[in-house]
Short mmCIF file of C-alpha atoms in Angstrom, two decimals:
data_model
loop_
_atom_site.label_atom_id
_atom_site.label_comp_id
_atom_site.label_asym_id
_atom_site.label_seq_id
_atom_site.Cartn_x
_atom_site.Cartn_y
_atom_site.Cartn_z
CA MET A 1 -15.16 -62.13 -11.27
CA LYS A 2 -15.06 -58.99 -9.26
CA ARG A 3 -14.05 -59.34 -5.64
CA HIS A 4 -14.36 -56.84 -2.81
CA ALA A 5 -12.51 -57.25 0.45
CA TRP A 6 -14.03 -55.78 3.57
CA ILE A 7 -13.07 -54.93 7.11
CA LEU A 8 -16.13 -55.40 9.29
CA GLY A 9 -14.92 -54.58 12.75
CA ALA A 10 -12.08 -57.03 13.28
CA ALA A 11 -13.30 -59.65 10.81
CA LEU A 12 -12.42 -59.83 7.12
CA ALA A 13 -15.12 -61.00 4.74
CA LEU A 14 -14.93 -61.53 1.00
CA GLY A 15 -17.84 -61.08 -1.39
CA CYS A 16 -18.28 -61.71 -5.10
CA GLY A 17 -20.12 -59.71 -7.73
CA GLY A 18 -21.04 -60.26 -11.33
CA GLY A 19 -19.68 -59.30 -14.70
CA LYS A 20 -19.06 -55.94 -16.30
CA PRO A 21 -22.12 -53.88 -17.21
CA ALA A 22 -23.05 -52.77 -20.67
CA ASN A 23 -23.03 -49.04 -21.26
CA PRO A 24 -26.33 -47.53 -20.11
CA ASP A 25 -28.60 -46.16 -22.79
CA ALA A 26 -28.92 -42.39 -23.12
CA GLY A 27 -32.16 -40.46 -23.39
CA PRO A 28 -35.17 -39.52 -21.33
CA LYS A 29 -36.78 -42.97 -21.09
CA PRO A 30 -36.15 -45.35 -18.22
CA GLN A 31 -33.89 -48.24 -19.09
CA ASP A 32 -32.26 -51.23 -17.49
CA ASP A 33 -28.62 -52.13 -16.90
CA GLY A 34 -27.94 -53.57 -20.31
CA GLY A 35 -28.59 -57.11 -19.11
CA THR A 36 -26.61 -57.14 -15.87
CA THR A 37 -28.09 -58.94 -12.86
CA ASP A 38 -25.45 -58.09 -10.26
CA THR A 39 -26.93 -54.83 -9.04
CA PRO A 40 -30.35 -53.82 -7.72
CA PHE A 41 -30.00 -50.40 -9.36
CA VAL A 42 -31.27 -49.09 -12.67
CA ARG A 43 -28.75 -46.76 -14.25
CA LEU A 44 -29.86 -43.71 -16.22
CA THR A 45 -27.55 -41.56 -18.32
CA VAL A 46 -28.03 -37.88 -17.44
CA ASP A 47 -25.45 -36.23 -19.73
CA THR A 48 -22.55 -37.48 -21.83
CA GLY A 49 -20.93 -34.06 -22.34
CA PRO A 50 -17.18 -33.84 -21.67
CA THR A 51 -15.89 -32.61 -18.34
CA GLU A 52 -12.86 -32.69 -16.08
CA GLN A 53 -12.28 -34.56 -12.85
CA THR A 54 -11.26 -31.95 -10.32
CA ALA A 55 -10.02 -31.92 -6.73
CA ILE A 56 -13.31 -30.29 -5.71
CA SER A 57 -16.52 -32.07 -6.72
CA ASN A 58 -18.29 -30.46 -9.69
CA ILE A 59 -21.63 -32.28 -9.49
CA ALA A 60 -24.52 -31.85 -7.05
CA MET A 61 -27.87 -33.53 -6.37
CA ALA A 62 -30.93 -32.81 -4.24
CA VAL A 63 -34.29 -34.56 -3.85
CA GLY A 64 -37.21 -32.17 -4.05
CA PRO A 65 -41.01 -32.35 -3.80
CA GLU A 66 -42.68 -35.44 -5.29
CA ASP A 67 -39.27 -37.12 -5.49
CA ARG A 68 -38.02 -34.76 -8.18
CA ILE A 69 -34.28 -35.41 -8.38
CA GLY A 70 -32.44 -32.20 -9.20
CA ILE A 71 -28.95 -32.41 -10.70
CA ALA A 72 -26.46 -29.57 -11.26
CA TYR A 73 -23.20 -30.18 -13.09
CA TYR A 74 -20.54 -28.70 -15.37
CA VAL A 75 -19.85 -29.62 -18.99
CA LYS A 76 -16.78 -28.46 -20.91
CA VAL A 77 -18.04 -26.73 -24.06
CA ASN A 78 -14.69 -25.57 -25.48
CA ASP A 79 -11.04 -25.23 -24.47
CA LYS A 80 -11.77 -22.47 -21.92
CA ASP A 81 -15.47 -22.48 -21.04
CA PHE A 82 -17.60 -24.67 -18.79
CA GLU A 83 -21.38 -24.64 -18.90
CA LEU A 84 -23.18 -25.11 -15.60
CA ARG A 85 -26.31 -27.14 -16.36
CA TYR A 86 -29.40 -28.44 -14.59
CA ARG A 87 -31.63 -31.44 -15.25
CA GLU A 88 -34.33 -33.24 -13.32
CA VAL A 89 -35.18 -36.91 -13.11
CA GLN A 90 -38.60 -38.08 -11.99
CA ASP A 91 -40.26 -41.50 -12.20
CA GLY A 92 -37.25 -42.86 -14.07
CA ARG A 93 -37.33 -40.21 -16.80
CA VAL A 94 -34.43 -37.88 -17.45
CA GLN A 95 -35.28 -34.34 -18.54
CA ALA A 96 -34.57 -34.38 -22.28
CA THR A 97 -32.98 -30.94 -22.61
CA ALA A 98 -30.58 -29.51 -20.06
CA GLU A 99 -31.14 -26.00 -18.72
CA LYS A 100 -28.15 -23.69 -18.86
CA ILE A 101 -27.51 -21.86 -15.60
CA ALA A 102 -24.26 -20.05 -16.43
CA THR A 103 -21.07 -20.18 -18.47
CA VAL A 104 -17.84 -19.91 -16.47
CA GLN A 105 -14.11 -20.37 -16.94
CA ARG A 106 -13.31 -21.28 -13.32
CA MET A 107 -14.97 -24.39 -11.91
CA TYR A 108 -14.61 -24.53 -8.12
CA GLY A 109 -17.60 -26.37 -6.70
CA VAL A 110 -21.37 -26.37 -6.98
CA SER A 111 -24.23 -26.88 -4.53
CA LEU A 112 -27.96 -27.45 -5.06
CA ALA A 113 -31.05 -27.24 -2.85
CA PHE A 114 -34.81 -26.90 -3.36
CA SER A 115 -36.49 -23.78 -2.02
CA PRO A 116 -39.73 -23.96 -0.01
CA ALA A 117 -41.52 -22.99 -3.22
CA GLY A 118 -40.29 -26.22 -4.82
CA GLN A 119 -37.87 -24.59 -7.24
CA PRO A 120 -34.16 -25.56 -7.42
CA VAL A 121 -31.47 -23.08 -6.41
CA VAL A 122 -27.78 -23.48 -7.28
CA SER A 123 -24.68 -21.83 -5.78
CA TYR A 124 -21.26 -21.63 -7.45
CA LEU A 125 -18.27 -19.38 -8.11
CA GLY A 126 -19.61 -16.74 -10.51
CA GLY A 127 -19.84 -13.03 -11.12
CA GLY A 128 -16.96 -10.98 -12.51
CA SER A 129 -13.17 -11.00 -12.26
CA ASP A 130 -12.64 -7.86 -10.16
CA ASN A 131 -9.68 -7.16 -12.49
CA SER A 132 -7.99 -10.49 -11.73
CA VAL A 133 -6.13 -12.08 -14.63
CA TYR A 134 -6.78 -15.67 -13.52
CA TRP A 135 -9.94 -15.50 -11.41
CA LEU A 136 -12.37 -14.63 -14.19
CA GLN A 137 -15.11 -15.48 -11.70
CA SER A 138 -14.49 -14.36 -8.13
CA ASP A 139 -17.91 -13.91 -6.46
CA LEU A 140 -20.36 -16.10 -4.61
CA ALA A 141 -23.22 -16.59 -7.08
CA VAL A 142 -26.65 -18.03 -6.30
CA ALA A 143 -28.91 -18.78 -9.27
CA TYR A 144 -32.67 -19.14 -8.88
CA ARG A 145 -34.79 -21.03 -11.37
CA ASN A 146 -37.77 -19.24 -12.87
CA ALA A 147 -41.10 -20.89 -13.61
CA ASN A 148 -40.30 -21.01 -17.35
CA GLY A 149 -37.07 -22.95 -16.79
CA THR A 150 -34.67 -20.04 -17.17
CA TRP A 151 -32.25 -19.06 -14.43
CA THR A 152 -31.37 -15.72 -12.83
CA GLU A 153 -27.98 -15.21 -11.21
CA HIS A 154 -27.75 -13.17 -8.02
CA ILE A 155 -24.43 -12.20 -6.44
CA ALA A 156 -24.53 -12.87 -2.69
CA VAL A 157 -20.95 -11.79 -1.89
CA ARG A 158 -18.38 -9.79 -3.84
CA ARG A 159 -15.67 -8.93 -1.33
CA GLY A 160 -13.94 -10.39 1.70
CA ASP A 161 -14.95 -7.58 4.03
CA GLU A 162 -18.71 -8.05 3.65
CA ALA A 163 -18.49 -10.62 6.47
CA VAL A 164 -16.45 -8.83 9.12
CA ALA A 165 -13.88 -10.91 11.02
CA GLY A 166 -12.07 -8.03 12.72
CA ASN A 167 -8.55 -8.66 11.42
CA ASP A 168 -6.62 -7.21 8.49
CA VAL A 169 -6.01 -10.55 6.78
CA SER A 170 -9.63 -11.68 6.71
CA ASP A 171 -11.32 -8.35 5.99
CA GLU A 172 -9.92 -7.71 2.52
CA GLY A 173 -9.72 -9.23 -0.94
CA TYR A 174 -12.08 -10.10 -3.76
CA LEU A 175 -12.01 -13.91 -4.08
CA VAL A 176 -15.06 -15.36 -2.30
CA GLY A 177 -17.40 -18.21 -3.15
CA ILE A 178 -14.93 -21.10 -3.42
CA ASN A 179 -16.69 -24.46 -2.96
CA PRO A 180 -20.06 -23.24 -1.63
CA ALA A 181 -22.58 -25.36 0.28
CA LEU A 182 -26.27 -24.42 0.18
CA VAL A 183 -29.31 -25.28 2.33
CA PHE A 184 -32.61 -23.58 3.12
CA SER A 185 -33.90 -22.50 6.53
CA GLY A 186 -37.49 -21.48 5.95
CA ASN A 187 -37.46 -19.00 3.07
CA ASP A 188 -33.83 -18.04 3.64
CA ALA A 189 -31.03 -19.53 1.60
CA LEU A 190 -27.95 -20.29 3.72
CA VAL A 191 -24.70 -20.51 1.77
CA VAL A 192 -21.31 -21.17 3.34
CA TYR A 193 -18.22 -20.59 1.27
CA ARG A 194 -14.46 -20.24 1.48
CA ASP A 195 -13.10 -16.69 1.46
CA VAL A 196 -9.48 -16.78 0.25
CA HIS A 197 -9.01 -13.00 0.14
CA ASN A 198 -6.77 -12.30 -2.90
CA GLY A 199 -6.04 -15.93 -3.80
CA GLN A 200 -2.26 -15.56 -4.11
CA SER A 201 -0.26 -15.62 -0.88
CA PRO A 202 0.36 -19.06 0.68
CA GLN A 203 0.01 -17.65 4.21
CA GLN A 204 -2.22 -14.60 4.00
CA ASP A 205 -4.71 -15.96 1.48
CA TRP A 206 -4.73 -19.77 1.42
CA ALA A 207 -3.67 -20.56 4.99
CA GLY A 208 -5.54 -17.49 6.23
CA SER A 209 -8.81 -18.41 4.54
CA ASP A 210 -12.12 -18.07 6.39
CA VAL A 211 -15.43 -19.94 6.28
CA GLU A 212 -18.24 -17.42 5.88
CA LEU A 213 -22.03 -17.47 5.57
CA ALA A 214 -24.40 -15.53 3.32
CA SER A 215 -28.07 -15.80 4.30
CA GLY A 216 -31.29 -14.45 2.82
CA GLY A 217 -31.67 -13.93 -0.93
CA PRO A 218 -32.31 -13.60 -3.67
CA ALA A 219 -31.72 -9.82 -3.70
CA THR A 220 -30.74 -9.06 -0.08
CA TRP A 221 -28.10 -10.95 1.88
CA GLN A 222 -26.68 -10.91 5.39
CA HIS A 223 -23.06 -11.92 5.97
CA ARG A 224 -21.25 -13.52 8.89
CA VAL A 225 -17.87 -15.15 9.53
CA VAL A 226 -18.31 -18.72 10.74
CA ALA A 227 -14.65 -19.82 11.16
CA VAL A 228 -11.93 -17.17 11.27
CA GLY A 229 -8.66 -18.22 9.66
CA GLY A 230 -6.94 -14.89 9.21
CA ASN A 231 -6.14 -14.16 12.85
CA GLY A 232 -2.93 -15.33 14.49
CA ALA A 233 0.64 -14.67 13.42
CA ASP A 234 2.09 -17.88 11.96
CA GLU A 235 -0.04 -21.00 12.27
CA LYS A 236 -3.04 -20.14 10.14
CA PRO A 237 -5.46 -23.05 9.66
CA ALA A 238 -6.53 -22.93 5.95
CA TYR A 239 -10.18 -23.49 6.85
CA GLY A 240 -12.88 -24.47 4.37
CA GLY A 241 -11.05 -26.53 1.75
CA ARG A 242 -14.12 -28.66 1.05
CA LEU A 243 -17.39 -27.76 2.69
CA GLN A 244 -20.64 -29.59 3.32
CA MET A 245 -23.65 -28.27 5.25
CA VAL A 246 -26.92 -29.86 6.40
CA MET A 247 -29.92 -28.72 8.38
CA ALA A 248 -30.19 -30.34 11.82
CA GLY A 249 -33.68 -29.47 12.93
CA ALA A 250 -33.95 -25.68 12.91
CA GLN A 251 -30.21 -24.95 12.66
CA PRO A 252 -27.44 -25.72 10.16
CA ALA A 253 -24.25 -27.65 10.81
CA LEU A 254 -21.20 -28.10 8.63
CA VAL A 255 -17.97 -29.99 8.10
CA PHE A 256 -14.85 -28.91 6.27
CA ASP A 257 -11.19 -29.79 5.86
CA GLN A 258 -7.99 -27.75 5.62
CA ALA A 259 -6.43 -26.95 2.24
CA PHE A 260 -3.02 -25.24 2.25
CA GLY A 261 -1.57 -23.54 -0.81
CA ALA A 262 -4.42 -23.40 -3.33
CA ALA A 263 -8.17 -23.42 -3.82
CA ASP A 264 -8.04 -27.09 -4.80
CA ALA A 265 -5.05 -28.20 -2.71
CA PRO A 266 -5.24 -31.66 -1.09
CA GLY A 267 -7.31 -31.57 2.09
CA GLN A 268 -6.56 -32.87 5.56
CA ASN A 269 -8.44 -33.38 8.84
CA VAL A 270 -12.16 -32.96 9.56
CA PHE A 271 -13.65 -29.98 11.38
CA PHE A 272 -17.23 -29.60 12.61
CA GLN A 273 -19.38 -26.60 13.53
CA ARG A 274 -23.06 -26.05 14.24
CA ARG A 275 -25.11 -22.90 14.64
CA ASN A 276 -26.41 -22.19 18.13
CA ALA A 277 -30.07 -21.99 19.05
CA ASP A 278 -29.93 -18.18 18.86
CA GLY A 279 -29.83 -18.54 15.08
CA THR A 280 -26.79 -16.26 14.83
CA THR A 281 -23.64 -17.48 16.57
CA TRP A 282 -21.75 -20.68 15.83
CA THR A 283 -19.80 -23.12 17.96
CA PRO A 284 -16.02 -22.82 17.42
CA PRO A 285 -14.50 -25.11 14.77
CA VAL A 286 -13.43 -28.38 16.38
CA LYS A 287 -11.26 -31.07 14.81
CA VAL A 288 -13.25 -34.28 15.16
CA GLN A 289 -10.95 -36.52 13.14
CA SER A 290 -7.32 -36.47 12.04
CA VAL A 291 -7.05 -37.48 8.38
CA GLY A 292 -3.98 -37.24 6.17
CA GLY A 293 -5.78 -36.85 2.83
CA THR A 294 -9.52 -36.25 2.57
CA MET A 295 -9.83 -36.51 -1.25
CA LEU A 296 -13.18 -34.79 -2.06
CA GLY A 297 -13.83 -34.10 1.62
CA ALA A 298 -15.86 -35.54 4.46
CA SER A 299 -19.58 -36.27 4.10
CA LEU A 300 -22.00 -35.06 6.80
CA ALA A 301 -25.56 -36.25 7.41
CA TYR A 302 -28.15 -35.75 10.15
CA ASP A 303 -30.85 -38.09 11.42
CA THR A 304 -33.55 -37.26 13.97
CA GLN A 305 -32.83 -40.45 15.93
CA VAL A 306 -29.08 -40.93 15.48
CA GLY A 307 -27.91 -37.32 15.37
CA PHE A 308 -24.89 -36.42 13.23
CA GLY A 309 -22.80 -38.81 11.18
CA ILE A 310 -19.57 -38.19 9.28
CA ALA A 311 -17.96 -40.47 6.70
CA VAL A 312 -14.42 -39.77 5.53
CA VAL A 313 -11.62 -41.64 3.80
CA ASP A 314 -7.89 -41.20 4.31
CA ARG A 315 -6.36 -41.25 0.84
CA PHE A 316 -3.00 -42.47 2.15
CA THR A 317 -4.37 -45.54 3.91
CA SER A 318 -7.64 -46.07 1.98
CA GLN A 319 -9.35 -46.38 5.35
CA LEU A 320 -13.00 -45.30 5.20
CA THR A 321 -14.47 -44.59 8.64
CA PHE A 322 -17.78 -43.49 10.15
CA ILE A 323 -18.30 -41.48 13.33
CA THR A 324 -21.44 -40.21 15.04
CA CYS A 325 -22.51 -37.73 17.69
CA ASP A 326 -25.88 -37.84 19.43
CA GLY A 327 -26.24 -34.09 19.14
CA LYS A 328 -29.94 -33.64 18.54
CA THR A 329 -30.20 -30.71 20.97
CA GLY A 330 -28.08 -27.88 22.36
CA THR A 331 -24.42 -27.46 21.52
CA LYS A 332 -23.35 -31.08 21.88
CA CYS A 333 -20.82 -32.25 19.26
CA ALA A 334 -18.86 -29.02 19.74
CA ALA A 335 -16.12 -31.00 21.51
CA ALA A 336 -14.05 -33.77 19.94
CA GLY A 337 -14.89 -36.04 22.89
CA ASP A 338 -18.59 -35.93 21.97
CA TRP A 339 -17.92 -38.05 18.88
CA THR A 340 -17.64 -41.83 18.74
CA THR A 341 -14.49 -43.76 17.98
CA PRO A 342 -14.12 -44.19 14.20
CA ASP A 343 -15.93 -47.28 12.95
CA PRO A 344 -13.96 -48.88 10.06
CA VAL A 345 -16.16 -49.34 6.99
CA TYR A 346 -13.56 -50.27 4.36
CA GLN A 347 -9.79 -50.67 4.37
CA THR A 348 -8.54 -52.87 1.56
CA GLY A 349 -6.20 -52.00 -1.29
CA SER A 350 -7.08 -48.66 -2.87
CA GLY A 351 -10.70 -47.86 -2.11
CA GLY A 352 -13.25 -46.25 0.13
CA TRP A 353 -12.87 -43.18 -2.06
CA TYR A 354 -15.25 -40.19 -2.38
CA PRO A 355 -17.69 -41.26 0.38
CA SER A 356 -21.25 -39.93 0.44
CA LEU A 357 -23.35 -40.55 3.57
CA ALA A 358 -27.12 -40.64 4.02
CA PHE A 359 -29.45 -42.03 6.70
CA ASP A 360 -32.49 -44.17 5.91
CA PRO A 361 -35.37 -41.96 7.14
CA THR A 362 -37.36 -45.03 8.24
CA THR A 363 -34.80 -47.43 9.74
CA HIS A 364 -32.25 -44.70 10.61
CA ASP A 365 -29.45 -46.96 9.34
CA PRO A 366 -26.49 -45.16 7.73
CA SER A 367 -25.52 -45.89 4.13
CA ILE A 368 -22.26 -44.79 2.50
CA ALA A 369 -21.63 -44.78 -1.24
CA PHE A 370 -17.97 -44.99 -2.27
CA HIS A 371 -15.61 -46.06 -5.03
CA ILE A 372 -13.25 -49.05 -5.02
CA CYS A 373 -10.26 -48.55 -7.31
CA SER A 374 -8.25 -51.72 -6.83
CA LEU A 375 -7.63 -54.49 -4.35
CA GLU A 376 -3.95 -53.53 -4.56
CA SER A 377 -2.70 -50.68 -2.39
CA GLY A 378 -0.93 -47.65 -3.76
CA ARG A 379 -3.07 -47.10 -6.85
CA ASN A 380 -3.99 -43.58 -7.92
CA GLU A 381 -6.99 -42.29 -9.83
CA GLY A 382 -5.38 -43.01 -13.19
CA SER A 383 -4.37 -46.61 -12.48
CA CYS A 384 -7.48 -48.35 -11.17
CA SER A 385 -7.94 -52.02 -11.99
CA PRO A 386 -10.84 -52.67 -14.40
CA SER A 387 -11.41 -56.05 -12.80
CA ASP A 388 -11.66 -54.61 -9.29
CA ASP A 389 -13.08 -51.11 -9.49
CA ALA A 390 -16.69 -50.65 -8.44
CA LEU A 391 -19.17 -48.20 -7.00
CA VAL A 392 -20.75 -49.71 -3.90
CA ILE A 393 -23.01 -48.78 -0.99
CA ALA A 394 -22.26 -50.06 2.50
CA THR A 395 -25.14 -50.04 5.01
CA ARG A 396 -24.69 -50.61 8.73
CA VAL A 397 -27.35 -52.95 10.07
CA GLU A 398 -27.03 -54.23 13.64
CA ASP A 399 -23.41 -53.03 13.79
CA GLN A 400 -22.40 -54.86 10.62
CA TRP A 401 -21.59 -53.16 7.30
CA ARG A 402 -23.26 -54.85 4.35
CA GLU A 403 -22.35 -54.14 0.74
CA VAL A 404 -24.40 -53.78 -2.40
CA THR A 405 -22.93 -53.00 -5.82
CA VAL A 406 -24.25 -49.97 -7.69
CA ASP A 407 -21.99 -50.08 -10.75
CA THR A 408 -19.33 -52.69 -11.47
CA ALA A 409 -17.38 -50.11 -13.49
CA GLY A 410 -16.96 -47.74 -10.54
CA GLY A 411 -17.89 -44.09 -10.19
CA TRP A 412 -16.40 -40.69 -9.32
CA SER A 413 -17.80 -38.34 -6.66
CA PRO A 414 -21.02 -40.21 -5.80
CA LYS A 415 -23.91 -38.30 -4.23
CA LEU A 416 -26.28 -40.51 -2.21
CA ALA A 417 -29.85 -39.73 -1.16
CA PHE A 418 -33.10 -41.46 -0.22
CA LEU A 419 -36.45 -41.05 -1.97
CA SER A 420 -39.71 -40.89 -0.03
CA SER A 421 -40.23 -44.58 -0.89
CA GLY A 422 -37.04 -45.49 0.97
CA LYS A 423 -35.25 -46.34 -2.28
CA ARG A 424 -31.75 -44.98 -2.73
CA VAL A 425 -30.44 -42.87 -5.60
CA VAL A 426 -26.80 -42.19 -6.45
CA LEU A 427 -25.44 -39.58 -8.83
CA TYR A 428 -21.89 -40.05 -10.12
CA ARG A 429 -19.63 -39.87 -13.12
CA ALA A 430 -19.08 -43.28 -14.63
CA SER A 431 -15.53 -44.55 -14.72
CA GLY A 432 -14.07 -44.63 -18.19
CA THR A 433 -16.80 -42.81 -20.11
CA GLN A 434 -17.22 -40.03 -17.50
CA ALA A 435 -20.92 -39.96 -18.40
CA LEU A 436 -23.00 -38.33 -15.68
CA THR A 437 -25.11 -41.20 -14.37
CA LEU A 438 -27.98 -41.60 -11.93
CA ALA A 439 -28.51 -45.01 -10.34
CA VAL A 440 -31.99 -45.62 -8.91
CA GLU A 441 -32.70 -48.54 -6.62
CA ARG A 442 -35.27 -50.92 -8.06
#
């Protein structure tokens, strides 16, 4: 029997789940959990194509009009190429044939949002190599879906000096578009990305990386530096390792970690920024939480009643925490003291991994999806315990975190969202099979 240990404030509670699930059936028709009764979620197989688990998430999900669930993801089609694909799920039916967005050799993040017209838009590292031997894609690409289901790629940024920072380190280089995050503000696409200049030097490029914003689209883009990393002599901050952005009312806000030494280097710490009411300038980056290892990065969500919430796990302690800031107006949350003390959600063995946060739009309660690897500490991604691992959602109700199991086999890089009905959906790659799976609450 599967057991999950929990830290709820200062009290430790133990809960039991059921047996192992059968493999979910593939195909466009809705199906059940193969006979399991230990989860209130129906699991749908989206794609069984091979892939790779990377240090930057390579799957994305967004809920569009009429509860259309858009999914963007990479599939490995041969020993050097990845195909970026798109499918939709609606009313429990998976789109039978995937739509190809692009073929790339370098897979460094993907982000998805629905435009005001109701069509999905996807951002990723694309374009050409700019004569680089390794970086066969080096531009910020934004692909728009056409009415007939085909996709058109637009290049939003090609060079590091399109967003002017005013220093020699930041305003040069060709490698932009690492790990983009995409939202819409009216008709304008807003895409933040990591600019790593020439992608070679530990100090000038990786530690000196900037967070930048491209806005507009699809043909015309404006560019702005959001967090400057290239200024200063020695202690450069390596901004933008893993990025996430949300709309908070009329303005965007974002979180990111620091990644020293590579595009996919392990991340640390959590930084927050929000755009000011002028629609142009941003608050300075502020470290809101010290974290030794952020895994796939912090998860940011916004609620009209609660304000901002951030969920993050520390890989070295397997402590998953949740913080909030009642920053519904003005520039609040721009100081570390504006944020609450971390609320422990999970800290047992090896778990709390890959958190994804969302607020219930009706009750305003936060839910966090995450992976449990083992009840023993010190496990890594390749040594999880089959009897312990699980994908779960913890929901805070009246200051208590309550668990529900999504998949008793676990799941990598979950993406959590709410449908208009209040039901939750989670996209993830299933442990073991790596099948791209969507779990829909019954």
